[in-house]
Coordinates of C-alpha atoms and ligand atoms in Angstrom, one line a residue:
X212 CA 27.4 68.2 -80.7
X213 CA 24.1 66.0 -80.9
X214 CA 21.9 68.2 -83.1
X215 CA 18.8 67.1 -81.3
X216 CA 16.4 70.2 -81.3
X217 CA 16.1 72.4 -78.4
X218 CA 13.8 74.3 -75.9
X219 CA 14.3 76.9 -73.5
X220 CA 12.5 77.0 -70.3
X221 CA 13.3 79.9 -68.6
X222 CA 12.0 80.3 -64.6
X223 CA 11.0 84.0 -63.8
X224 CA 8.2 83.6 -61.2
X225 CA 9.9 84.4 -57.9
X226 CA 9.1 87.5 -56.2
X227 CA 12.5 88.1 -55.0
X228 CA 11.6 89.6 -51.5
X229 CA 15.0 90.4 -50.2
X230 CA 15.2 92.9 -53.2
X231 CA 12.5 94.9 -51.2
X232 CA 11.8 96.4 -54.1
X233 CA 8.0 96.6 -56.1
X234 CA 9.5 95.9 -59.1
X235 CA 9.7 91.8 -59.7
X236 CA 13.1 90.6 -59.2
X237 CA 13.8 90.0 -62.8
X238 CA 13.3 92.9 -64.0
X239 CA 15.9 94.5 -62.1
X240 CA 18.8 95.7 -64.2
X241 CA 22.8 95.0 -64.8
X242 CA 24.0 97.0 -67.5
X243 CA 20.6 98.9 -67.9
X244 CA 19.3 96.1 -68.8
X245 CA 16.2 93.8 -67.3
X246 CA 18.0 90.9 -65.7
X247 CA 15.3 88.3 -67.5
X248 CA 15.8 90.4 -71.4
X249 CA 20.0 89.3 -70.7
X250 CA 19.2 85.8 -70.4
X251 CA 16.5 85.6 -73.3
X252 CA 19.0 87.5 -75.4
X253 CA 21.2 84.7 -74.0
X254 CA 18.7 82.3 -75.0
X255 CA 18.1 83.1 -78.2
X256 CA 21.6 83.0 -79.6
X257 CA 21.2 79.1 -79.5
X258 CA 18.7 79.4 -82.1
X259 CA 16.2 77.2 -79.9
X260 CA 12.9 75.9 -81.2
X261 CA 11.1 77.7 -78.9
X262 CA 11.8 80.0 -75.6
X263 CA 9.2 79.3 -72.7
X264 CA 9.4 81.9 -69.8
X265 CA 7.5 81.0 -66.1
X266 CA 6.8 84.4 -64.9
X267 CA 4.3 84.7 -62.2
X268 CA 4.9 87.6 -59.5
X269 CA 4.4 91.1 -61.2
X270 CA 4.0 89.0 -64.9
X271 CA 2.1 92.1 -66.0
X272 CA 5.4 94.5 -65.4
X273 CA 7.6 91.5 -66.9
X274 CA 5.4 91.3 -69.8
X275 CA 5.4 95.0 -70.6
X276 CA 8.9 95.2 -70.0
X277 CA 10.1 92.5 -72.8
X278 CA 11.3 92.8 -75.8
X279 CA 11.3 89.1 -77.6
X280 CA 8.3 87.6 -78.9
X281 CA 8.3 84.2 -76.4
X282 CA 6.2 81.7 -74.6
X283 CA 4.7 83.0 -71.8
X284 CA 3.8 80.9 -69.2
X285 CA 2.0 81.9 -65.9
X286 CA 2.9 80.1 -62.9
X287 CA 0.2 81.0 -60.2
X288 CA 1.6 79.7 -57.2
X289 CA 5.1 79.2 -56.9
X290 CA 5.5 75.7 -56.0
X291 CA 8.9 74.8 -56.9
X292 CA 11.3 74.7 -59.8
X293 CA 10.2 71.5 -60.7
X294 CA 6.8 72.8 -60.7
X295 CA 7.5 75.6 -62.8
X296 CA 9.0 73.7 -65.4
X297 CA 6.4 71.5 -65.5
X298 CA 3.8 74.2 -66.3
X299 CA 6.2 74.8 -69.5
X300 CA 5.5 70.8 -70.7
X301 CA 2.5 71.4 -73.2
X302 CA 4.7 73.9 -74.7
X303 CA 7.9 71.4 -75.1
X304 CA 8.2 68.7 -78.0
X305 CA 8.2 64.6 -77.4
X306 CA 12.0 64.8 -79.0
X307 CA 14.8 67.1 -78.4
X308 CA 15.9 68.5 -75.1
X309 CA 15.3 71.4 -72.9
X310 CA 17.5 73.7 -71.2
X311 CA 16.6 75.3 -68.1
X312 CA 17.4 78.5 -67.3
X313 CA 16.8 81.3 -64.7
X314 CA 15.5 84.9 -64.4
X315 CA 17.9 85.9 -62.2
X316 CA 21.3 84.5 -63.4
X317 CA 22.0 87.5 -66.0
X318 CA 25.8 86.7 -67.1
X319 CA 25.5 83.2 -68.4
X320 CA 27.1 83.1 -71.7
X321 CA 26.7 81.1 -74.6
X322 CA 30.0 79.5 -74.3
X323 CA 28.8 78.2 -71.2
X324 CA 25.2 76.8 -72.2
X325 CA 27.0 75.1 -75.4
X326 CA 29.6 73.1 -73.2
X327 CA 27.0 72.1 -71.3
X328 CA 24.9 71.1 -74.3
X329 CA 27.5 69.5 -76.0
X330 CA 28.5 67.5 -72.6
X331 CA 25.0 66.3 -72.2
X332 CA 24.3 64.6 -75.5
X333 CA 21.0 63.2 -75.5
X334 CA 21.2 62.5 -71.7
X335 CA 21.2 65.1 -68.6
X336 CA 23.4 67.8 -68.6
X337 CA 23.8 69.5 -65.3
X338 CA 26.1 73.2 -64.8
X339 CA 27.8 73.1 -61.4
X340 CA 30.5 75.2 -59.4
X341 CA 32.6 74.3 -56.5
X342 CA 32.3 77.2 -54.1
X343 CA 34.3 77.8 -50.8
X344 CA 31.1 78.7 -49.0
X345 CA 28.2 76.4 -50.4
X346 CA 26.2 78.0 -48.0
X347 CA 22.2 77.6 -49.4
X348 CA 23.0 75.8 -52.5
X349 CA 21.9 72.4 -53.9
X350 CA 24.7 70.2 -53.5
X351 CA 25.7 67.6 -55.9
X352 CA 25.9 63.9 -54.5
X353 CA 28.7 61.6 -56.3
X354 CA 29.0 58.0 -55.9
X355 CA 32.7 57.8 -57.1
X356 CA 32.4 60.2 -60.5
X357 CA 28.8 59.4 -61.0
X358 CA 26.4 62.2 -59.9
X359 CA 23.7 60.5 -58.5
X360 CA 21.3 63.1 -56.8
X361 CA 21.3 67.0 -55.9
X362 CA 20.4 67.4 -51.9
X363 CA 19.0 70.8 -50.9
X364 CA 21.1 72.7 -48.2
X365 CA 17.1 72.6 -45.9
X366 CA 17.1 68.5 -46.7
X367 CA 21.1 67.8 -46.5
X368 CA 22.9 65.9 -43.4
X369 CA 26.2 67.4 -41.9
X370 CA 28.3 64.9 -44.5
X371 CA 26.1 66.7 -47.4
X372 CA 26.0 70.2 -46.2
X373 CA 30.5 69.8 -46.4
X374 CA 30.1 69.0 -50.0
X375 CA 31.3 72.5 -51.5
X376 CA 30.6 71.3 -55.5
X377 CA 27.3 72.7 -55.8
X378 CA 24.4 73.3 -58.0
X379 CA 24.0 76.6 -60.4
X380 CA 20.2 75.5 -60.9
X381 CA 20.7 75.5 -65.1
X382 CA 20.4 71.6 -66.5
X383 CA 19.7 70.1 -69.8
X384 CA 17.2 67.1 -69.6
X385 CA 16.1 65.2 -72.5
X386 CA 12.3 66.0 -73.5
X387 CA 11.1 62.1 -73.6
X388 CA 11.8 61.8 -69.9
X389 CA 10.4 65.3 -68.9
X390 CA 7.2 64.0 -68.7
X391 CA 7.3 61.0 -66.6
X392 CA 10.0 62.7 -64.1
X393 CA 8.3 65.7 -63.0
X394 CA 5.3 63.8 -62.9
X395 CA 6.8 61.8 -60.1
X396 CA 7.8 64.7 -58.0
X397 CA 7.3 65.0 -55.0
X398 CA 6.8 68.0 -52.4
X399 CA 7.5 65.2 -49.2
X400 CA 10.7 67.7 -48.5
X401 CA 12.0 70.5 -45.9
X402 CA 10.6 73.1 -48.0
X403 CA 7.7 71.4 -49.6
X404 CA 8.4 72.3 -52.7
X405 CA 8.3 70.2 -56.3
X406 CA 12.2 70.6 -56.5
X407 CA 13.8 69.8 -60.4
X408 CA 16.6 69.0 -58.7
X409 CA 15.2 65.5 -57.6
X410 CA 15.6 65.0 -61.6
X411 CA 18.8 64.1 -61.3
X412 CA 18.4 60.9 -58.9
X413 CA 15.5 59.7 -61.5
X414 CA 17.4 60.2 -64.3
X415 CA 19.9 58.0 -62.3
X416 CA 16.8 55.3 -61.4
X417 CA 16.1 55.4 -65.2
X418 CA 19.5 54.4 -66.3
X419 CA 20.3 57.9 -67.3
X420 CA 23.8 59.6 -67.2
X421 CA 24.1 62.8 -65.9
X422 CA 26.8 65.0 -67.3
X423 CA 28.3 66.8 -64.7
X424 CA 30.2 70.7 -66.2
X425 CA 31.9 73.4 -63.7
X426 CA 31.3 76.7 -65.0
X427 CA 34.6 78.4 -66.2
X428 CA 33.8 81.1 -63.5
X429 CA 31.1 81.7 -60.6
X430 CA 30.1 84.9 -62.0
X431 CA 28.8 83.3 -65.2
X432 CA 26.1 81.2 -63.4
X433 CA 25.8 83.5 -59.9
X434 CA 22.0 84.3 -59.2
X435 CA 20.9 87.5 -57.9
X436 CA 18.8 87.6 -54.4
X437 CA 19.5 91.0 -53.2
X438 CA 21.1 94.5 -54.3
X439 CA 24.5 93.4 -52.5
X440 CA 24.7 90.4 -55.3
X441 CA 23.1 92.6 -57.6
X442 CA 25.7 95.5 -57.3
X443 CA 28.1 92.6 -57.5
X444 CA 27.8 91.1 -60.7
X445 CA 26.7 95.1 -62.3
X446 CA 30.5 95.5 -61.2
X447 CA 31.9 92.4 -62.8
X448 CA 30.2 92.8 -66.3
X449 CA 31.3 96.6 -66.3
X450 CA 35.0 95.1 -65.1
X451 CA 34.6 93.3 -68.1
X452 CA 33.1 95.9 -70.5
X453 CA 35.6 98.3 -69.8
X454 CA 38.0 95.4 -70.4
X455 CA 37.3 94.9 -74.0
X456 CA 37.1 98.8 -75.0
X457 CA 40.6 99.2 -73.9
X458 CA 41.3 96.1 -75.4
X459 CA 39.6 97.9 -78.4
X460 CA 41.8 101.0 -78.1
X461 CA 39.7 103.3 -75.9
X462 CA 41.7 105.1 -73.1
X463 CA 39.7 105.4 -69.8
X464 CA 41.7 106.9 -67.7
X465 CA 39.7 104.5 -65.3
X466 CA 38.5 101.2 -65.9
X467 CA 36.6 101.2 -62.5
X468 CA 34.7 104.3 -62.9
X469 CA 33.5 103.8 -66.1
X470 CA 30.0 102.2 -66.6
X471 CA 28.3 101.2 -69.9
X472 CA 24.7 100.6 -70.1
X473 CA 24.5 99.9 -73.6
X474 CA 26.7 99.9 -76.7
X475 CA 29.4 101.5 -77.7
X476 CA 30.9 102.1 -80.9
X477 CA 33.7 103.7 -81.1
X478 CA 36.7 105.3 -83.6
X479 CA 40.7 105.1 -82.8
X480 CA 42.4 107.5 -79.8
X481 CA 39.2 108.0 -77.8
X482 CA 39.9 108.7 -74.5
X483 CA 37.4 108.6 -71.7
X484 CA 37.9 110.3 -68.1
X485 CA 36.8 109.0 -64.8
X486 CA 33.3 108.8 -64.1
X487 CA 31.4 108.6 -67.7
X488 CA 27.8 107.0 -67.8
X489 CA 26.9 106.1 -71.2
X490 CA 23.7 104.5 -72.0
X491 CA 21.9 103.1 -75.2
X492 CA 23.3 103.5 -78.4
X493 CA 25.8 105.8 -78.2
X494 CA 28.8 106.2 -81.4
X495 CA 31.5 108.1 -81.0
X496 CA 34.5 109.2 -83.8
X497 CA 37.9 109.5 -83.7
X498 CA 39.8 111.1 -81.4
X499 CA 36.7 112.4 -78.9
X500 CA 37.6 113.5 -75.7
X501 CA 35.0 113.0 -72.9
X502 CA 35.7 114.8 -69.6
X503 CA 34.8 113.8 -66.4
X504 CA 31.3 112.9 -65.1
X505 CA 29.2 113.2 -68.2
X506 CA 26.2 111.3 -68.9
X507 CA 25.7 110.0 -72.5
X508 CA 22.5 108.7 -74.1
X509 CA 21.6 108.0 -77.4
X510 CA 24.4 110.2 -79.0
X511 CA 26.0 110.3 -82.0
X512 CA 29.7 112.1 -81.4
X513 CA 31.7 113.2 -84.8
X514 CA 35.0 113.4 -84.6
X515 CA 37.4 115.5 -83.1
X516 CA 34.7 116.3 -80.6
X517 CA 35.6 117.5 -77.0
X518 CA 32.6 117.2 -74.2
X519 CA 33.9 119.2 -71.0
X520 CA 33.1 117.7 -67.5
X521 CA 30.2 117.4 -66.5
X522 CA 27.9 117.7 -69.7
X523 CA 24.7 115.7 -70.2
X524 CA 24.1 114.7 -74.3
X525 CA 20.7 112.5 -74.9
X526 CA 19.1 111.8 -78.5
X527 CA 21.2 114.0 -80.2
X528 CA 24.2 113.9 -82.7
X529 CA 27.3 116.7 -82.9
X530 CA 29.2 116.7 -86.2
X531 CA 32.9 116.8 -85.9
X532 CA 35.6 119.2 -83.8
X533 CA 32.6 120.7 -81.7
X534 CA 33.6 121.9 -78.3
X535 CA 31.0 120.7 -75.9
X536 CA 30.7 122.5 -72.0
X537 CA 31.7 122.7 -69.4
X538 CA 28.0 121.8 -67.8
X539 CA 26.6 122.0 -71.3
X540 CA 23.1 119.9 -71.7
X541 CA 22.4 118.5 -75.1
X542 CA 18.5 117.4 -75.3
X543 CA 16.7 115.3 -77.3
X544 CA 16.4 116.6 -81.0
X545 CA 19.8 119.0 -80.9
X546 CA 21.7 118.4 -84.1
X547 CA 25.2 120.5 -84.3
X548 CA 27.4 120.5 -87.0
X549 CA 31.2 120.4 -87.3
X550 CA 32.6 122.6 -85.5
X551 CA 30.4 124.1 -83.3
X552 CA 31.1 125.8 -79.5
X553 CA 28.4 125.0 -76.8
X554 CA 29.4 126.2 -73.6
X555 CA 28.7 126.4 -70.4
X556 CA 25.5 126.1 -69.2
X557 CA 24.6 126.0 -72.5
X558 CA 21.0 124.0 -73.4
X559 CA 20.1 123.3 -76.9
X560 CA 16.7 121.3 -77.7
X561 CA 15.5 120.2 -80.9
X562 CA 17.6 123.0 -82.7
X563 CA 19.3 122.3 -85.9
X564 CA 22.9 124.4 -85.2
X565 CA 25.0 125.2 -88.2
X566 CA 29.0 124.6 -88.6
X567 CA 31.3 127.0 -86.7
X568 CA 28.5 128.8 -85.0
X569 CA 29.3 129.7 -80.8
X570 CA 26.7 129.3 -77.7
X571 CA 29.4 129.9 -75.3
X572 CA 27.7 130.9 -72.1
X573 CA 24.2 130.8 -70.3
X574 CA 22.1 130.6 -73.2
X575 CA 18.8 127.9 -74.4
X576 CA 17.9 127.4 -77.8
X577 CA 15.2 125.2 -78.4
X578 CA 13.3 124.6 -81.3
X579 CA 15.1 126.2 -83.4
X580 CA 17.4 126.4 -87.4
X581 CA 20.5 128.1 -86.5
X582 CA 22.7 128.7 -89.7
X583 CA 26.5 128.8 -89.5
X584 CA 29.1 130.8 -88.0
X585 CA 26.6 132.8 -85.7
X586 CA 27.1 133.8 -82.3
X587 CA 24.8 134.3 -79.4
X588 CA 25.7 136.3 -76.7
X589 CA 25.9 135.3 -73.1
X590 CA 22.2 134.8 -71.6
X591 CA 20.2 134.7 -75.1
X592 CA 17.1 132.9 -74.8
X593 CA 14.6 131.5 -77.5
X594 CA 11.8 132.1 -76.0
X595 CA 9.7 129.3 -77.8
X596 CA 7.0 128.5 -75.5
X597 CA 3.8 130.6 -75.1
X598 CA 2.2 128.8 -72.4
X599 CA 0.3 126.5 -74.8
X600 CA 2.3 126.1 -77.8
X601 CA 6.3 126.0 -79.2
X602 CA 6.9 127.9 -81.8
X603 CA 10.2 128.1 -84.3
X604 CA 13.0 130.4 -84.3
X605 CA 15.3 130.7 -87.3
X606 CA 18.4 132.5 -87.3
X607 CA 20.6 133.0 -90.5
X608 CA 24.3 132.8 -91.2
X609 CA 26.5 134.7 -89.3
X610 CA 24.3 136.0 -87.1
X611 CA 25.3 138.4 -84.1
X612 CA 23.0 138.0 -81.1
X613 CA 24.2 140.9 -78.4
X614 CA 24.2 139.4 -74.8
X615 CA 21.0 138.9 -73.3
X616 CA 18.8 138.9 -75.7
X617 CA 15.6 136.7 -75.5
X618 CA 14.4 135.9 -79.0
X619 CA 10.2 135.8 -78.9
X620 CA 8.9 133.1 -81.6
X621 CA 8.0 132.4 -83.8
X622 CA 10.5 135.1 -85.5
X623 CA 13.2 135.3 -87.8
X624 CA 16.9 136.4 -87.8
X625 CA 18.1 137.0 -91.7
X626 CA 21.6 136.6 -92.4
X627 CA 24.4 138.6 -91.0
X628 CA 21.5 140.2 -88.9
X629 CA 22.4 141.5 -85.6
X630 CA 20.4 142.5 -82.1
X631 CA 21.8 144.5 -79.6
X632 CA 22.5 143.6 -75.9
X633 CA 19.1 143.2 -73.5
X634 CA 16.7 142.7 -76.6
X635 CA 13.3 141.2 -76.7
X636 CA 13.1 140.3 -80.2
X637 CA 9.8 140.2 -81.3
X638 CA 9.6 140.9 -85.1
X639 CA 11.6 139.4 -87.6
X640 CA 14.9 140.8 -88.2
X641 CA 15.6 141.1 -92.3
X642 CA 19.1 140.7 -93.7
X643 CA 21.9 142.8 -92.1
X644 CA 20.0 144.6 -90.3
X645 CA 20.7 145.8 -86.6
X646 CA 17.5 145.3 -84.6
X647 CA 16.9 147.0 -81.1
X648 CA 14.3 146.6 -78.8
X649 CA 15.4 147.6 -75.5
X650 CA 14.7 150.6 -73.7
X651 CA 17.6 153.8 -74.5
X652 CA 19.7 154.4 -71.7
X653 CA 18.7 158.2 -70.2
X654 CA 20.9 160.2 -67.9
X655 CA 19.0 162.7 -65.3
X656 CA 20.9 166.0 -65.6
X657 CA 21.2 167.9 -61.5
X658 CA 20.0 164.1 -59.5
X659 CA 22.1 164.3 -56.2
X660 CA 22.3 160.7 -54.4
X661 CA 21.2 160.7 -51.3
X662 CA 23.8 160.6 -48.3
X663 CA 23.0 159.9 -44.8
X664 CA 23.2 162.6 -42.8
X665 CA 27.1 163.3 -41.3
X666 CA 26.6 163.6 -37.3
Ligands
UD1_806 C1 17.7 76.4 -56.6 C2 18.1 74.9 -56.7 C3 19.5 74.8 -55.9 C4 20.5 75.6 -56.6 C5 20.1 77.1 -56.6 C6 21.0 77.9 -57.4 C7 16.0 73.7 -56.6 C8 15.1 73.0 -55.8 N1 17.1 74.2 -56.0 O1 17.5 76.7 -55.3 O2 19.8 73.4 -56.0 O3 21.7 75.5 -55.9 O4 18.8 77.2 -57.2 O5 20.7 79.3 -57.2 O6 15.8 73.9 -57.8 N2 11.1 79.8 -59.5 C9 9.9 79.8 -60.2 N3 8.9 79.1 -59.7 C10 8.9 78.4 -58.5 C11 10.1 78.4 -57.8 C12 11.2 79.1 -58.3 O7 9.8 80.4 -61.2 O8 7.9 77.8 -58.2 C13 12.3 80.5 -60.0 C14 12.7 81.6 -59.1 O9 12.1 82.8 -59.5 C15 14.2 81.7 -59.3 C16 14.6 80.2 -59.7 O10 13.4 79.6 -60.1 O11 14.5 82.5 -60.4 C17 15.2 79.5 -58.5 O12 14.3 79.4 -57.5 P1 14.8 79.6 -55.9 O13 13.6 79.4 -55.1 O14 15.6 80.8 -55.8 O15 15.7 78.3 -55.8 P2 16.8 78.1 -54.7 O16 16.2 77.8 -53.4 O17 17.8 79.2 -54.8
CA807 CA1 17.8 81.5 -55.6

């Protein structure tokens, strides 16, 4: 490959109205992730001198949405592409060549951009697709092999319009010519609009070949308009997600109703029911078991671990052979060791829980050090918020918490402590102690329930 250097012009500045959404159209997400942060990541993998991005409708949402230190360029009115990447020419060098590039067009891989590089050499390099409905596309014009101009669907004739090899929009263009060429645009067109495409016949006026290179497959250079193409390519890139972890070894018991909106890391024999939404950086051991319908964020899973339908985990970590829900919810900060029993409607936040200990049923701990091999009784309650503060609860090893029992913090449980059933534990609880704070059950000697009267 010609190891000229390389720039990346990137054009984010439409609105994307059919969206009808406030958000700009780039910033829309496939695989939870900005549309315009997959193709800089894209970008960026070609180690290119610089990467330039156009942005121009909702640039202040784009730019506090990014995560890529690059050249931002503002593009005021939208004009055309060839206008756009001509507001991107003080950033761009005499030498080398630049790759153009699009907001919207999330799946392009780098296998892609590099045949095309390669293909284009020094001269143009131009990605195109032959689709069976060109419908709205640029098409490309061939005089025998050659490639001699791109005609807009708005500007073509009924000859060009049947032409189904079309134009993806991404190019490579040498850098000495940029200058010149979009300088001789012109907007003397259906949509008045500086197109880039008109490059191509210049390039051909110039004496300059134009290396044509159909994309391996539509997907990878598809643009998104509206949700329907949107939901389209999320369902192609989870198709092919969900491909390469059972390639990997993970059982999902199915591929289509799996969605990953992140990473994944995974151990041997993990197997995944129908309907899991994981998101960020989630790693999970060894044979884990995750039931149906449960949403994982952020999570660190040990091994061994079982997660029942329908539990929610986010920012926390579970060590290994934990038994997780039914409807258990794991907040940000919970930390459980090996195994540990969180039940159903079970919440733990920001609570240290020790190995072997049991929140089986209707209970919330929050902020709280839980030691090991304690239980808590159905409906127990750290009661760790006073209105204007969260205080701490501690509770010891092998601690026996009677049902119901709402635990006032800050306070203490000592080891091997236990409260009895319907407790408001207010006062620390010392070292094997039994602590009772409920009122004693009296019985009323001679009452007589009242019966309605027989008639
Ligand atoms: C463009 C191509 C067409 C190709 C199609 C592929 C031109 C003239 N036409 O048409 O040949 O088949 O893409 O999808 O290039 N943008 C800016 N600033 C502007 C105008 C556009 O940043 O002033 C950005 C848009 O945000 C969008 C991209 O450039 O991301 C393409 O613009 P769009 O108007 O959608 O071009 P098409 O008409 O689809
Ligand atoms: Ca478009």
């Amino acid at each position: 490959m010609s190891q000229s250097p390389l720039n990346i012009v990137i054009l984010a500045a439409g609105k994307g109205t059919r969206m009808y959404s406030k958000m700009p159209k780039v910033l829309h997400e496939i695989g939870g992730e900005p549309m315009v942060q997959r193709v800089i990541d894209t970008a960026a993998r070609l180690n290119p001198q610089n990467i330039c991005v156009v942005i121009g409708h909702g640039k202040e949402q784009v730019l506090a949405k990014v995560k890529r230190d690059v050249v931002w360029i503002e593009q005021t009115e939208q004009l055309g592409t060839g206008h756009a990447v001509k507001m991107a020419l003080p950033h761009l060098p005499a030498e080398g060549r630049t790759l153009v590039l699009y907001g919207d067009v999330p799946l392009t891989d780098t296998a892609t951009l590099q045949a095309l590089l390669e293909a284009a050499g020094d001269e143009v390099g131009l990605l195109t697709d032959v689709l069976d409905n060109p419908t709205g596309y640029g098409r490309i014009i061939r005089e025998g092999e050659k490639v001699v101009a791109i005609v807009e669907e708005k500007d073509a004739n009924a000859a060009q319009k049947a032409v189904k090899e079309t134009n993806t929009g991404i190019l490579v263009l040498p850098n000495a010519k940029l200058e010149s060429w979009l300088g001789s645009l012109s907007s003397n067109n259906a949509q008045g609009e500086y197109y880039l495409t008109d490059l191509i016949a210049l390039a051909n006026s110039d004496g300059i070949a134009v290396h044509p290179v159909q994309v391996r497959a539509s997907h990878l250079a598809a643009g998104v308009n509206n949700k329907v193409q949107l939901a389209e390519l999320e369902r192609i890139f989870q198709t092919e997600q969900a491909q390469e972890l059972l390639k990997a070894g993970v059982t999902l018991r199915d591929p289509a109703r799996f969605d990953l909106r992140g990473r994944l890391k995974h151990g041997q024999d993990v197997v995944i029911d129908a309907n899991v939404v994981i998101e960020g950086e989630v790693e999970i051991g060894d044979d884990v078991e995750i039931g149906a319908n449960c949403v994982i964020k952020n999570a660190k899973i040990g091994a061994g671990t079982k997660i029942a339908p329908f539990s929610h985990l986010e920012d926390c970590e579970t060590g290994a052979n934990n038994a997780i829900g039914p409807y258990a919810r794991l907040r940000p900060g919970a930390k459980l060791a090996d195994d540990v029993h969180i039940g159903n409607f079970v919440e733990v936040k920001n609570a240290s829980i020790g190995q072997g200990t049991k929140a089986n049923h209707l209970t919330y701990i929050g902020d709280a050090m839980v030691g090991s091999k304690t239980n808590f009784g159905a409906g127990t309650i750290t009661a760790n918020y006073d209105g204007v503060n969260k205080h701490q609860t501690v509770i010891g090893d092998e601690v026996r918490i009677g049902s119901n029992c709402v635990l006032v913090a800050p306070v203490k449980l000592g080891n091997r402590a236990t409260t009895g059933a319907g407790s408001a534990i207010t006062k620390n609880v010392e070292d094997g102690k039994l602590a009772l704070a409920r009122a004693r059950q009296t019985v009323i000697e001679g009452w007589v329930r009242p019966e309605k009267p027989k008639k």
